[in-house]
CSV table of N, CA, C and O and ligand atoms in Angstrom, one decimal:
chain,number,residue,atom,x,y,z
A,15,UNK,N,-5.0,-33.0,-4.4
A,15,UNK,CA,-4.1,-32.7,-5.5
A,15,UNK,C,-4.8,-31.4,-6.1
A,15,UNK,O,-4.2,-30.3,-6.4
A,16,UNK,N,-6.1,-31.2,-6.4
A,16,UNK,CA,-7.0,-30.1,-7.1
A,16,UNK,C,-6.5,-28.9,-6.1
A,16,UNK,O,-6.4,-27.8,-6.6
A,17,UNK,N,-6.5,-28.9,-4.6
A,17,UNK,CA,-6.4,-28.0,-4.0
A,17,UNK,C,-4.8,-27.2,-4.5
A,17,UNK,O,-4.9,-26.0,-4.3
A,18,UNK,N,-4.0,-28.0,-4.3
A,18,UNK,CA,-2.7,-27.5,-4.6
A,18,UNK,C,-2.6,-26.8,-6.0
A,18,UNK,O,-2.2,-25.4,-5.8
A,19,UNK,N,-3.2,-27.1,-7.0
A,19,UNK,CA,-3.7,-26.3,-8.2
A,19,UNK,C,-4.2,-25.2,-8.0
A,19,UNK,O,-3.6,-24.0,-8.6
A,20,UNK,N,-5.3,-25.1,-7.4
A,20,UNK,CA,-6.1,-24.0,-6.9
A,20,UNK,C,-5.3,-23.1,-6.2
A,20,UNK,O,-5.2,-21.7,-6.5
A,21,UNK,N,-4.7,-23.5,-5.3
A,21,UNK,CA,-3.9,-22.8,-4.5
A,21,UNK,C,-2.8,-21.7,-5.3
A,21,UNK,O,-2.3,-20.7,-4.9
A,22,UNK,N,-2.2,-22.8,-6.0
A,22,UNK,CA,-1.1,-22.2,-6.8
A,22,UNK,C,-1.5,-21.2,-7.8
A,22,UNK,O,-0.9,-20.1,-7.8
A,23,UNK,N,-2.6,-21.2,-8.4
A,23,UNK,CA,-3.4,-20.3,-9.4
A,23,UNK,C,-3.6,-19.0,-8.4
A,23,UNK,O,-3.2,-17.9,-9.0
A,24,UNK,N,-4.3,-19.1,-7.3
A,24,UNK,CA,-4.5,-17.8,-6.7
A,24,UNK,C,-3.4,-17.2,-6.1
A,24,UNK,O,-3.3,-16.1,-6.0
A,25,UNK,N,-2.3,-18.0,-5.5
A,25,UNK,CA,-0.9,-17.7,-5.3
A,25,UNK,C,-0.5,-16.9,-6.3
A,25,UNK,O,0.0,-15.6,-6.1
A,26,UNK,N,-0.6,-17.1,-7.8
A,26,UNK,CA,0.0,-16.5,-8.8
A,26,UNK,C,-0.8,-15.0,-9.1
A,26,UNK,O,-0.1,-14.1,-9.2
A,27,UNK,N,-2.1,-15.4,-9.0
A,27,UNK,CA,-2.8,-14.0,-9.2
A,27,UNK,C,-2.5,-13.0,-8.3
A,27,UNK,O,-2.2,-11.9,-8.4
A,28,UNK,N,-2.5,-13.3,-6.7
A,28,UNK,CA,-2.3,-12.5,-5.9
A,28,UNK,C,-0.7,-11.9,-5.8
A,28,UNK,O,-0.6,-10.8,-5.6
A,29,UNK,N,0.1,-12.7,-6.2
A,29,UNK,CA,1.4,-12.4,-6.5
A,29,UNK,C,1.5,-11.3,-7.4
A,29,UNK,O,2.3,-10.1,-7.2
A,30,UNK,N,1.0,-11.5,-8.3
A,30,UNK,CA,0.8,-10.5,-9.8
A,30,UNK,C,0.3,-9.2,-9.3
A,30,UNK,O,1.1,-8.0,-9.3
A,31,UNK,N,-0.7,-9.2,-8.6
A,31,UNK,CA,-1.3,-8.0,-8.1
A,31,UNK,C,-0.5,-7.4,-7.2
A,31,UNK,O,-0.5,-6.3,-7.4
A,32,UNK,N,0.0,-7.9,-6.1
A,32,UNK,CA,0.8,-7.3,-5.1
A,32,UNK,C,2.0,-6.7,-5.9
A,32,UNK,O,2.4,-5.6,-5.8
A,33,UNK,N,2.7,-7.7,-7.2
A,33,UNK,CA,3.7,-6.9,-7.7
A,33,UNK,C,3.4,-5.4,-8.5
A,33,UNK,O,4.1,-4.5,-8.4
A,34,UNK,N,2.1,-5.7,-9.0
A,34,UNK,CA,1.9,-4.4,-9.9
A,34,UNK,C,1.5,-3.3,-9.0
A,34,UNK,O,1.7,-2.0,-9.1
A,35,UNK,N,1.0,-3.6,-7.7
A,35,UNK,CA,0.8,-2.4,-6.7
A,35,UNK,C,1.9,-2.2,-6.0
A,35,UNK,O,1.9,-1.4,-4.9
A,36,UNK,N,3.3,-2.7,-6.4
A,36,UNK,CA,4.6,-2.2,-5.9
A,36,UNK,C,4.9,-2.9,-4.7
A,36,UNK,O,5.8,-2.2,-3.8
A,37,UNK,N,4.4,-4.0,-4.1
A,37,UNK,CA,4.7,-4.6,-3.2
A,37,UNK,C,5.6,-6.0,-3.8
A,37,UNK,O,5.7,-6.0,-4.8
A,38,UNK,N,5.6,-6.9,-2.7
A,38,UNK,CA,6.4,-8.0,-3.0
A,38,UNK,C,5.5,-9.1,-3.7
A,38,UNK,O,4.5,-9.6,-2.9
A,39,UNK,N,6.3,-9.6,-4.8
A,39,UNK,CA,5.6,-10.8,-5.2
A,39,UNK,C,5.4,-11.7,-4.5
A,39,UNK,O,4.3,-12.9,-4.2
A,40,UNK,N,6.5,-12.3,-3.9
A,40,UNK,CA,6.4,-13.5,-3.2
A,40,UNK,C,5.7,-13.4,-1.8
A,40,UNK,O,5.1,-14.4,-1.7
A,41,UNK,N,5.6,-12.5,-1.2
A,41,UNK,CA,4.8,-12.3,0.1
A,41,UNK,C,3.2,-12.6,-0.2
A,41,UNK,O,2.5,-13.1,0.3
A,42,UNK,N,2.8,-12.0,-1.3
A,42,UNK,CA,1.6,-12.0,-1.9
A,42,UNK,C,1.2,-13.2,-2.5
A,42,UNK,O,0.0,-13.8,-2.3
A,43,UNK,N,2.2,-13.8,-3.2
A,43,UNK,CA,1.9,-15.2,-3.5
A,43,UNK,C,1.8,-16.2,-2.6
A,43,UNK,O,0.7,-17.1,-2.4
A,44,UNK,N,2.4,-16.1,-1.0
A,44,UNK,CA,2.2,-16.8,0.0
A,44,UNK,C,0.9,-16.5,0.5
A,44,UNK,O,0.1,-17.8,0.9
A,45,UNK,N,0.7,-15.3,0.8
A,45,UNK,CA,-0.6,-15.2,1.1
A,45,UNK,C,-1.8,-15.7,0.7
A,45,UNK,O,-2.8,-16.3,1.1
A,46,UNK,N,-1.8,-15.5,-0.7
A,46,UNK,CA,-2.8,-15.8,-1.6
A,46,UNK,C,-3.0,-17.5,-1.7
A,46,UNK,O,-4.1,-17.8,-1.9
A,47,UNK,N,-1.9,-17.9,-1.7
A,47,UNK,CA,-1.9,-19.4,-1.7
A,47,UNK,C,-2.2,-20.1,-0.6
A,47,UNK,O,-3.0,-21.3,-0.5
A,48,UNK,N,-2.0,-19.6,0.7
A,48,UNK,CA,-2.4,-20.0,2.1
A,48,UNK,C,-3.8,-19.9,2.3
A,48,UNK,O,-4.5,-20.6,2.7
A,49,UNK,N,-4.2,-18.7,1.8
A,49,UNK,CA,-5.7,-18.5,2.1
A,49,UNK,C,-6.2,-17.8,0.8
A,49,UNK,O,-6.3,-16.5,0.5
A,50,UNK,N,-6.6,-18.9,-0.1
A,50,UNK,CA,-6.8,-18.5,-1.6
A,50,UNK,C,-7.7,-17.2,-1.9
A,50,UNK,O,-7.1,-16.2,-2.2
A,51,UNK,N,-9.0,-17.5,-1.4
A,51,UNK,CA,-9.9,-16.5,-1.7
A,51,UNK,C,-9.8,-15.3,-1.0
A,51,UNK,O,-9.6,-14.1,-1.4
A,52,UNK,N,-9.4,-15.0,0.4
A,52,UNK,CA,-9.2,-14.0,1.0
A,52,UNK,C,-8.0,-13.4,0.8
A,52,UNK,O,-7.7,-12.3,0.8
A,53,UNK,N,-6.7,-14.3,0.5
A,53,UNK,CA,-5.6,-13.7,0.0
A,53,UNK,C,-5.6,-12.8,-0.8
A,53,UNK,O,-5.2,-11.6,-0.9
A,54,UNK,N,-6.3,-13.2,-2.1
A,54,UNK,CA,-6.4,-12.6,-3.4
A,54,UNK,C,-7.2,-11.2,-3.2
A,54,UNK,O,-6.8,-10.3,-3.4
A,55,UNK,N,-8.3,-11.5,-2.6
A,55,UNK,CA,-9.0,-10.2,-2.1
A,55,UNK,C,-8.3,-9.0,-1.4
A,55,UNK,O,-8.3,-8.0,-1.5
A,56,UNK,N,-7.4,-9.6,-0.3
A,56,UNK,CA,-6.6,-8.6,0.5
A,56,UNK,C,-5.6,-8.1,-0.5
A,56,UNK,O,-5.6,-6.7,-0.6
A,57,UNK,N,-5.1,-8.5,-1.6
A,57,UNK,CA,-4.3,-8.2,-2.4
A,57,UNK,C,-4.8,-7.3,-3.2
A,57,UNK,O,-4.2,-6.0,-3.8
A,58,UNK,N,-6.2,-7.5,-3.6
A,58,UNK,CA,-6.8,-6.5,-4.5
A,58,UNK,C,-7.4,-5.2,-3.8
A,58,UNK,O,-7.2,-4.0,-4.3
A,59,UNK,N,-7.4,-5.4,-2.6
A,59,UNK,CA,-8.2,-4.2,-1.8
A,59,UNK,C,-7.3,-3.7,-1.0
A,59,UNK,O,-7.7,-2.2,-0.6
A,60,UNK,N,-6.1,-3.9,-0.6
A,60,UNK,CA,-5.2,-3.4,0.2
A,60,UNK,C,-4.8,-2.1,-0.5
A,60,UNK,O,-4.4,-2.0,-1.7
A,61,UNK,N,-4.8,-1.1,0.4
A,61,UNK,CA,-4.2,0.3,-0.1
A,61,UNK,C,-2.8,0.5,0.4
A,61,UNK,O,-2.6,0.5,1.7
A,62,UNK,N,-2.0,0.5,-0.6
A,62,UNK,CA,-0.5,0.4,-0.3
A,62,UNK,C,-0.3,1.9,0.2
A,62,UNK,O,-0.8,2.9,-0.3
A,63,UNK,N,0.4,2.3,1.3
A,63,UNK,CA,0.9,3.3,1.9
A,63,UNK,C,1.5,4.2,0.8
A,63,UNK,O,1.3,5.5,0.5
A,64,UNK,N,2.1,3.4,-0.1
A,64,UNK,CA,3.0,4.5,-1.3
A,64,UNK,C,2.2,5.2,-2.1
A,64,UNK,O,2.4,6.1,-2.8
A,65,UNK,N,0.5,4.7,-2.3
A,65,UNK,CA,-0.2,5.1,-2.9
A,65,UNK,C,-1.0,6.3,-2.4
A,65,UNK,O,-1.7,7.0,-2.9
A,66,UNK,N,-0.7,6.6,-1.0
A,66,UNK,CA,-1.4,7.9,-0.5
A,66,UNK,C,-0.8,9.3,-0.6
A,66,UNK,O,0.2,9.3,-0.7
A,67,UNK,N,-1.7,10.1,-1.0
A,67,UNK,CA,-1.6,11.7,-0.6
A,67,UNK,C,-0.6,11.8,0.6
A,67,UNK,O,-1.0,11.5,1.7
A,68,UNK,N,0.2,12.4,0.7
A,68,UNK,CA,1.0,13.0,1.8
A,68,UNK,C,1.1,14.6,1.8
A,68,UNK,O,0.6,15.5,1.0
A,69,UNK,N,1.4,15.0,3.1
A,69,UNK,CA,1.4,16.4,3.3
A,69,UNK,C,2.7,16.6,4.3
A,69,UNK,O,3.0,15.8,4.9
A,70,UNK,N,3.3,17.9,4.5
A,70,UNK,CA,4.3,18.4,5.3
A,70,UNK,C,3.9,18.9,6.7
A,70,UNK,O,3.0,19.6,6.5
A,71,UNK,N,4.3,18.2,7.9
A,71,UNK,CA,4.0,19.0,9.0
A,71,UNK,C,4.5,20.3,9.0
A,71,UNK,O,5.6,20.9,8.8
A,72,UNK,N,3.6,21.4,9.3
A,72,UNK,CA,4.0,22.9,9.6
A,72,UNK,C,4.8,23.1,10.7
A,72,UNK,O,5.6,24.0,10.8
A,73,UNK,N,5.1,22.1,11.6
A,73,UNK,CA,5.7,22.2,13.0
A,73,UNK,C,7.2,21.7,12.9
A,73,UNK,O,8.1,22.5,13.1
A,74,UNK,N,7.4,20.6,12.1
A,74,UNK,CA,8.8,19.9,12.1
A,74,UNK,C,9.1,19.7,10.6
A,74,UNK,O,10.4,19.3,10.5
A,75,UNK,N,8.3,20.0,9.7
A,75,UNK,CA,8.7,19.6,8.5
A,75,UNK,C,8.7,18.2,7.8
A,75,UNK,O,9.0,17.8,6.7
A,76,UNK,N,8.2,17.3,8.9
A,76,UNK,CA,8.2,16.0,8.3
A,76,UNK,C,7.1,15.6,7.5
A,76,UNK,O,6.0,16.3,7.7
A,77,UNK,N,7.1,14.8,6.2
A,77,UNK,CA,6.1,14.2,5.6
A,77,UNK,C,5.3,13.2,6.1
A,77,UNK,O,5.8,12.2,6.4
A,78,UNK,N,4.3,13.4,6.3
A,78,UNK,CA,3.1,12.4,7.1
A,78,UNK,C,2.2,12.1,5.8
A,78,UNK,O,1.9,12.8,5.0
A,79,UNK,N,1.3,11.1,6.1
A,79,UNK,CA,0.3,10.9,5.3
A,79,UNK,C,-1.0,11.8,5.6
A,79,UNK,O,-1.0,12.5,6.6
A,80,UNK,N,-1.7,12.1,4.4
A,80,UNK,CA,-2.7,13.0,4.2
A,80,UNK,C,-3.7,12.7,5.4
A,80,UNK,O,-4.4,13.5,6.1
A,81,UNK,N,-4.2,11.6,5.6
A,81,UNK,CA,-5.2,11.2,6.6
A,81,UNK,C,-4.6,11.3,8.0
A,81,UNK,O,-5.6,11.1,9.0
A,82,UNK,N,-3.3,11.6,8.4
A,82,UNK,CA,-3.0,11.6,9.8
A,82,UNK,C,-3.5,12.9,10.3
A,82,UNK,O,-3.3,13.8,10.1
A,83,UNK,N,-4.0,12.7,11.6
A,83,UNK,CA,-4.6,13.9,12.1
A,83,UNK,C,-3.5,14.5,13.3
A,83,UNK,O,-3.4,15.8,13.5
A,84,UNK,N,-2.8,13.8,13.5
A,84,UNK,CA,-1.3,14.2,14.3
A,84,UNK,C,0.1,14.1,13.6
A,84,UNK,O,0.2,12.7,13.2
A,85,UNK,N,1.1,14.9,13.7
A,85,UNK,CA,2.3,14.5,13.2
A,85,UNK,C,2.7,13.6,14.1
A,85,UNK,O,2.9,13.4,15.5
A,86,UNK,N,3.5,12.5,13.5
A,86,UNK,CA,4.1,11.3,14.1
A,86,UNK,C,5.3,11.8,14.7
A,86,UNK,O,5.9,10.7,15.6
A,87,UNK,N,6.0,12.7,14.4
A,87,UNK,CA,7.1,13.1,15.1
A,87,UNK,C,7.0,14.2,16.0
A,87,UNK,O,7.4,13.9,17.3
A,88,UNK,N,6.2,15.1,15.9
A,88,UNK,CA,6.5,16.4,17.1
A,88,UNK,C,4.7,16.4,17.6
A,88,UNK,O,4.7,17.1,18.6
A,89,UNK,N,3.9,15.6,17.2
A,89,UNK,CA,2.7,15.6,17.8
A,89,UNK,C,1.7,16.9,17.4
A,89,UNK,O,0.8,17.0,18.3
A,90,UNK,N,1.8,17.8,16.6
A,90,UNK,CA,1.1,18.8,16.1
A,90,UNK,C,-0.1,18.4,15.5
A,90,UNK,O,0.0,17.3,14.7
A,91,UNK,N,-1.3,19.0,15.9
A,91,UNK,CA,-2.4,18.7,15.2
A,91,UNK,C,-2.5,19.5,13.9
A,91,UNK,O,-2.2,20.6,13.8
A,92,UNK,N,-2.7,18.4,13.2
A,92,UNK,CA,-2.8,18.8,11.5
A,92,UNK,C,-4.4,19.3,11.1
A,92,UNK,O,-5.3,18.3,11.3
A,93,UNK,N,-4.1,20.3,10.4
A,93,UNK,CA,-5.6,20.8,9.9
A,93,UNK,C,-5.6,20.1,8.3
A,93,UNK,O,-4.2,19.5,8.0
A,94,UNK,N,-6.7,19.9,7.8
A,94,UNK,CA,-6.7,19.2,6.5
A,94,UNK,C,-6.0,20.3,5.6
A,94,UNK,O,-6.2,21.6,5.5
A,95,UNK,N,-5.1,20.1,4.6
A,95,UNK,CA,-4.3,20.8,4.1
A,95,UNK,C,-4.6,21.5,2.8
A,95,UNK,O,-5.6,20.8,2.1
A,96,UNK,N,-4.5,22.3,2.3
A,96,UNK,CA,-5.0,22.6,0.9
A,96,UNK,C,-4.0,22.2,-0.5
A,96,UNK,O,-4.6,21.9,-1.3
A,97,UNK,N,-2.9,22.0,0.3
A,97,UNK,CA,-1.7,21.2,-0.8
A,97,UNK,C,-1.4,20.0,-0.2
A,97,UNK,O,-1.3,20.0,0.8
A,98,UNK,N,-1.4,19.0,-1.1
A,98,UNK,CA,-0.9,17.6,-0.8
A,98,UNK,C,0.0,17.4,-1.5
A,98,UNK,O,0.5,17.9,-2.8
A,99,UNK,N,0.8,16.8,-1.2
A,99,UNK,CA,2.5,16.0,-1.8
A,99,UNK,C,1.8,15.0,-2.3
A,99,UNK,O,1.1,14.0,-1.8
A,100,UNK,N,2.4,14.8,-3.7
A,100,UNK,CA,2.1,13.3,-4.4
A,100,UNK,C,2.5,12.1,-3.8
A,100,UNK,O,3.5,12.3,-3.1
A,101,UNK,N,1.9,11.1,-4.0
A,101,UNK,CA,2.4,9.8,-3.4
A,101,UNK,C,3.7,9.3,-3.8
A,101,UNK,O,4.2,9.7,-5.1
A,102,UNK,N,4.3,8.8,-3.0
A,102,UNK,CA,5.6,8.1,-3.1
A,102,UNK,C,5.7,7.2,-4.5
A,102,UNK,O,6.4,7.5,-5.3
A,103,UNK,N,4.4,6.5,-5.0
A,103,UNK,CA,4.6,5.8,-6.0
A,103,UNK,C,4.7,6.7,-7.4
A,103,UNK,O,5.3,6.4,-8.4
A,104,UNK,N,4.0,7.8,-7.2
A,104,UNK,CA,3.8,8.6,-8.5
A,104,UNK,C,5.3,9.3,-8.5
A,104,UNK,O,5.9,9.4,-9.5
A,105,UNK,N,6.1,10.0,-7.1
A,105,UNK,CA,7.4,10.4,-7.3
A,105,UNK,C,8.2,9.4,-8.0
A,105,UNK,O,9.2,9.6,-8.6
A,106,UNK,N,8.2,8.0,-7.6
A,106,UNK,CA,8.8,7.1,-8.2
A,106,UNK,C,8.9,7.0,-9.6
A,106,UNK,O,9.9,6.6,-10.3
A,107,UNK,N,7.8,7.0,-9.9
A,107,UNK,CA,7.5,6.8,-11.4
A,107,UNK,C,8.3,8.0,-12.4
A,107,UNK,O,8.7,7.6,-13.5
A,108,UNK,N,8.3,9.1,-11.5
A,108,UNK,CA,8.9,10.2,-12.5
A,108,UNK,C,10.5,10.1,-12.4
A,108,UNK,O,11.4,10.8,-13.1
A,109,UNK,N,10.7,9.5,-11.3
A,109,UNK,CA,12.5,9.3,-11.4
A,109,UNK,C,13.2,8.6,-12.5
A,109,UNK,O,12.6,8.1,-13.2
B,22,ZN,ZN1,5.7,17.6,13.1
């Protein structure tokens, strides 16, 4: 019985962390409840794609992640850019 209470508490904490980071409350609630310590740690450490800087491919104009070395659409090799595009999470907040 105690385990259920602990799992529920971790699930709740993980779910809130996930929600704050713009992910799904339910998904992180389940992950944290099933694997309490690891799930919560994963929720805290996970880097959401939405928070990453982006830049535009000079070849085809596709917006890709800043750390991508190759464009995922046209395969152009990408230099580290001078200008980065703000993360999706920031753009979303301004909307
Ligand atoms: Zn491209």
